[in-house]
Amino acid sequence: MNLRDLFKKAENELEDSGGIRPEESNLFECPSCHEYPERSAIRENDSVCPICGHHFRMGARRHILMLSDGDGFEEYYADTESTNLLDFPGYEEKLKTAMEASGEKEGVVCGKTLIGGYPVMIFAMDPNFMMGSMGTVVGEKITRLFEDAVKEGLPVLGITVSGGARMQEGILSLMQMAKVSGAVKRHSEAGLLYITLLTNPTTGGVEASFAMQGDILIAEPDALIGFAGPRVIEQTLKEKLPKGFQRSEAVLSTGFLDGIVPRKTQREYLTRVLKIHQRPEEN
Amino acid sequence: MTEYEKILLTREKTRPTARDYILNLITDFTELHGDRRYGDDPALIGGIGFLDDMPVTVIGIEKGHDTGEKISRNFGAVHPEGYRKALRLMRQAEKFHRPVLTIVDTAGAYCGIGAEKRGQGEAIAENLMEMMSLRTPVLSLFIGEGGSGGALALAVADEIWMLSNAYYSVVSPESCANILWKDPEKAGEAASALKLSASDLRGFEVIERVIREPDGYSDGMAALKFYDRLLKEIRDRFRALLAVDGDKLLEHRYERFRKIGRVE
């Protein structure tokens, strides 16, 4: 990867969160503290604001590499691509745009990696691919990952970001919620560990299935986590939602998370949890 | 009739609701309330009774007919405590080897502050996972609206039967039109693009059977005949499913969903 590619990717992730154009300045207004850190400083800090700690969205592959030991990541099912199963109007164009924006063939990256020396199967959804929407390929790749994890006797770590099921694949995308849940259940019955790391935002059909099915459920700070998105709730109730509603800190206080783990400490946290779950004969 | 006209039909206040099916299909119906965690959701009716001579557990989403009833049933929009009540009753059915009949009719799970605080997503997610390992036959009957995750949370079943005018969709056609084209008036176009009708779903192997509806439900004799035939067909199907070994039943249920969108 050359320097130009690095710069290109950073534009996508940061521009998603609002702010000024790259040609105007290297400074970027953080939507949380409204200070102006340098783009390069944010990027070098794992896409976290160096001033206030605001977590910007991060591409799936970058997040996996951030957590992995050296070159420990081995990608699985990399060539699986979506097709327009329902002949839904405009879907091909949407897929093409998503591929360009994310540099990925689909909305989830899967594989096997090492974290702190412990082998783990990993999947990460990509915010730049139709906001991590779940279609049949996303469902299929995650299902296969759980099935292969059972075969290899390995834990699974899932990093979620999603606006929900992919409308353009209709009922077939809804069925992926049940399909993945079945694979999660089998993995669980095999006595294997599943950790989910929820990032901003994790909503809809993904939140209402495999995102909430982990043995250990952690989230990044200030991530939006919910079944219905806040706009939908506001339209239904015709009232403004309280500040902080559906954010990680609120979800933790209502008892639906085990903890909030910022990017800086995720590797250490996951290593510790994986270590605690090693079976005696493997120690 | 267009797809969208059929959807509008499922929202008519005279259309039979889950309660009408329970009254017509189940004898000695005994309602069982509450999730033992938080409360009793009036949008979801659960209980036990006989389907002909067979003890069964029945769980139905109730929309209500007139305005007062609709309000008291929260328009068939289930809260987390409703899904947790359903799971409690399904586990009870498993313990007593009773088949489970779920009757699905909802525009979607409830969107609101309390529902979110009490973990709407977690409640649905748990049902999806637990129903996959429920060692008793489950048949879902879709009688009208099958709105997304809120419907799926009762439909991880061995078979899904759908009335010919019912629909089952990842998103309502109105929301779909609004999100994709910023125009709720295009709901008709969205309804055909989403391929959400019973016959489309049969083609995708998402459901097993399409049940032909009577021309109307106001003709008492025709409606009685309809219910009577349905009762016998569900009973016969449960008899066959009860004869299947538990491991095979679960393997088949897993495969039923596993095959959708499989890439070789």
CSV table of N, CA and C in Angstrom, one decimal, chain A residues 100-151:
chain,number,residue,atom,x,y,z
A,100,GLU,N,-16.3,0.4,-4.0
A,100,GLU,CA,-15.3,1.5,-4.2
A,100,GLU,C,-15.0,2.2,-2.9
A,101,ALA,N,-16.1,2.5,-2.1
A,101,ALA,CA,-15.9,3.2,-0.9
A,101,ALA,C,-15.1,2.5,0.2
A,102,SER,N,-15.3,1.1,0.2
A,102,SER,CA,-14.7,0.3,1.3
A,102,SER,C,-13.4,-0.4,0.9
A,103,GLY,N,-13.3,-0.6,-0.5
A,103,GLY,CA,-12.1,-1.4,-0.9
A,103,GLY,C,-12.3,-2.8,-0.6
A,104,GLU,N,-13.6,-3.2,-0.2
A,104,GLU,CA,-13.9,-4.6,0.1
A,104,GLU,C,-14.9,-5.2,-0.9
A,105,LYS,N,-15.0,-6.5,-1.0
A,105,LYS,CA,-15.9,-7.1,-1.9
A,105,LYS,C,-17.3,-7.2,-1.3
A,106,GLU,N,-17.3,-7.3,0.1
A,106,GLU,CA,-18.6,-7.3,0.8
A,106,GLU,C,-18.5,-6.7,2.1
A,107,GLY,N,-19.6,-6.6,2.9
A,107,GLY,CA,-19.6,-5.8,4.1
A,107,GLY,C,-19.0,-6.5,5.4
A,108,VAL,N,-18.4,-7.7,5.2
A,108,VAL,CA,-17.8,-8.3,6.4
A,108,VAL,C,-16.4,-8.9,5.9
A,109,VAL,N,-15.4,-8.8,6.8
A,109,VAL,CA,-14.1,-9.4,6.5
A,109,VAL,C,-14.0,-10.5,7.6
A,110,CYS,N,-13.7,-11.8,7.2
A,110,CYS,CA,-13.6,-12.9,8.1
A,110,CYS,C,-12.2,-13.6,8.0
A,111,GLY,N,-11.9,-14.3,9.0
A,111,GLY,CA,-10.6,-15.1,9.0
A,111,GLY,C,-10.2,-15.6,10.3
A,112,LYS,N,-9.0,-16.0,10.4
A,112,LYS,CA,-8.4,-16.5,11.6
A,112,LYS,C,-7.2,-15.6,11.9
A,113,THR,N,-7.0,-15.3,13.2
A,113,THR,CA,-5.9,-14.5,13.6
A,113,THR,C,-5.4,-14.9,15.0
A,114,LEU,N,-4.3,-14.2,15.4
A,114,LEU,CA,-3.7,-14.4,16.7
A,114,LEU,C,-3.9,-13.1,17.5
A,115,ILE,N,-4.4,-13.1,18.7
A,115,ILE,CA,-4.4,-11.9,19.5
A,115,ILE,C,-3.7,-12.3,20.8
A,116,GLY,N,-2.6,-11.6,21.1
A,116,GLY,CA,-1.8,-11.9,22.3
A,116,GLY,C,-1.3,-13.3,22.3
A,117,GLY,N,-1.1,-13.9,21.1
A,117,GLY,CA,-0.6,-15.3,21.0
A,117,GLY,C,-1.7,-16.3,21.0
A,118,TYR,N,-3.0,-15.9,21.2
A,118,TYR,CA,-4.1,-16.9,21.2
A,118,TYR,C,-4.8,-16.9,19.9
A,119,PRO,N,-5.0,-18.1,19.3
A,119,PRO,CA,-5.7,-18.1,18.0
A,119,PRO,C,-7.2,-17.9,18.2
A,120,VAL,N,-7.8,-17.2,17.3
A,120,VAL,CA,-9.2,-16.8,17.4
A,120,VAL,C,-9.8,-16.6,16.0
A,121,MET,N,-11.0,-17.1,15.7
A,121,MET,CA,-11.7,-16.7,14.5
A,121,MET,C,-12.3,-15.4,14.6
A,122,ILE,N,-12.2,-14.6,13.6
A,122,ILE,CA,-12.6,-13.2,13.7
A,122,ILE,C,-13.4,-12.7,12.5
A,123,PHE,N,-14.5,-11.9,12.8
A,123,PHE,CA,-15.2,-11.3,11.7
A,123,PHE,C,-15.4,-9.8,12.1
A,124,ALA,N,-15.3,-8.9,11.1
A,124,ALA,CA,-15.5,-7.5,11.3
A,124,ALA,C,-16.3,-7.0,10.2
A,125,MET,N,-17.4,-6.2,10.5
A,125,MET,CA,-18.2,-5.6,9.5
A,125,MET,C,-17.6,-4.3,9.1
A,126,ASP,N,-17.9,-3.8,7.9
A,126,ASP,CA,-17.3,-2.6,7.4
A,126,ASP,C,-18.3,-1.5,7.3
A,127,PRO,N,-18.0,-0.3,8.0
A,127,PRO,CA,-19.0,0.8,7.9
A,127,PRO,C,-19.0,1.4,6.6
A,128,ASN,N,-18.0,1.2,5.7
A,128,ASN,CA,-18.0,1.9,4.4
A,128,ASN,C,-18.7,1.1,3.4
A,129,PHE,N,-19.1,-0.1,3.7
A,129,PHE,CA,-19.9,-1.0,2.8
A,129,PHE,C,-21.3,-0.9,3.2
A,130,MET,N,-22.1,0.0,2.6
A,130,MET,CA,-23.5,0.2,2.9
A,130,MET,C,-23.8,0.1,4.4
A,131,MET,N,-22.9,0.8,5.1
A,131,MET,CA,-23.0,0.9,6.6
A,131,MET,C,-23.2,-0.5,7.2
A,132,GLY,N,-22.4,-1.4,6.8
A,132,GLY,CA,-22.4,-2.8,7.4
A,132,GLY,C,-23.7,-3.5,7.3
A,133,SER,N,-24.5,-3.2,6.2
A,133,SER,CA,-25.8,-3.8,6.1
A,133,SER,C,-25.6,-5.3,5.8
A,134,MET,N,-26.6,-6.1,6.4
A,134,MET,CA,-26.4,-7.6,6.3
A,134,MET,C,-27.3,-8.2,5.2
A,135,GLY,N,-26.6,-8.7,4.2
A,135,GLY,CA,-27.3,-9.4,3.1
A,135,GLY,C,-26.9,-10.9,3.2
A,136,THR,N,-27.2,-11.6,2.1
A,136,THR,CA,-27.0,-13.1,2.2
A,136,THR,C,-25.5,-13.4,2.3
A,137,VAL,N,-24.6,-12.6,1.6
A,137,VAL,CA,-23.2,-13.0,1.7
A,137,VAL,C,-22.6,-12.7,3.0
A,138,VAL,N,-23.0,-11.6,3.7
A,138,VAL,CA,-22.6,-11.3,5.0
A,138,VAL,C,-23.0,-12.5,5.9
A,139,GLY,N,-24.3,-12.9,5.8
A,139,GLY,CA,-24.8,-14.0,6.7
A,139,GLY,C,-24.1,-15.3,6.4
A,140,GLU,N,-23.8,-15.5,5.1
A,140,GLU,CA,-23.2,-16.8,4.7
A,140,GLU,C,-21.7,-16.8,5.3
A,141,LYS,N,-21.0,-15.7,5.1
A,141,LYS,CA,-19.6,-15.7,5.6
A,141,LYS,C,-19.5,-15.9,7.1
A,142,ILE,N,-20.4,-15.2,7.8
A,142,ILE,CA,-20.4,-15.3,9.3
A,142,ILE,C,-20.8,-16.7,9.7
A,143,THR,N,-21.8,-17.3,9.1
A,143,THR,CA,-22.2,-18.7,9.4
A,143,THR,C,-21.1,-19.7,9.2
A,144,ARG,N,-20.4,-19.5,8.0
A,144,ARG,CA,-19.3,-20.4,7.8
A,144,ARG,C,-18.2,-20.3,8.8
A,145,LEU,N,-18.0,-19.0,9.2
A,145,LEU,CA,-16.9,-18.8,10.2
A,145,LEU,C,-17.2,-19.6,11.5
A,146,PHE,N,-18.5,-19.5,12.0
A,146,PHE,CA,-18.9,-20.2,13.2
A,146,PHE,C,-18.8,-21.7,13.0
A,147,GLU,N,-19.2,-22.2,11.8
A,147,GLU,CA,-19.1,-23.6,11.5
A,147,GLU,C,-17.6,-24.1,11.5
A,148,ASP,N,-16.8,-23.3,10.9
A,148,ASP,CA,-15.3,-23.6,10.8
A,148,ASP,C,-14.7,-23.5,12.2
A,149,ALA,N,-15.2,-22.6,13.0
A,149,ALA,CA,-14.7,-22.4,14.4
A,149,ALA,C,-15.0,-23.7,15.2
A,150,VAL,N,-16.2,-24.3,15.0
A,150,VAL,CA,-16.5,-25.5,15.7
A,150,VAL,C,-15.6,-26.6,15.3
A,151,LYS,N,-15.3,-26.7,14.0
A,151,LYS,CA,-14.4,-27.7,13.5
A,151,LYS,C,-13.0,-27.6,14.1
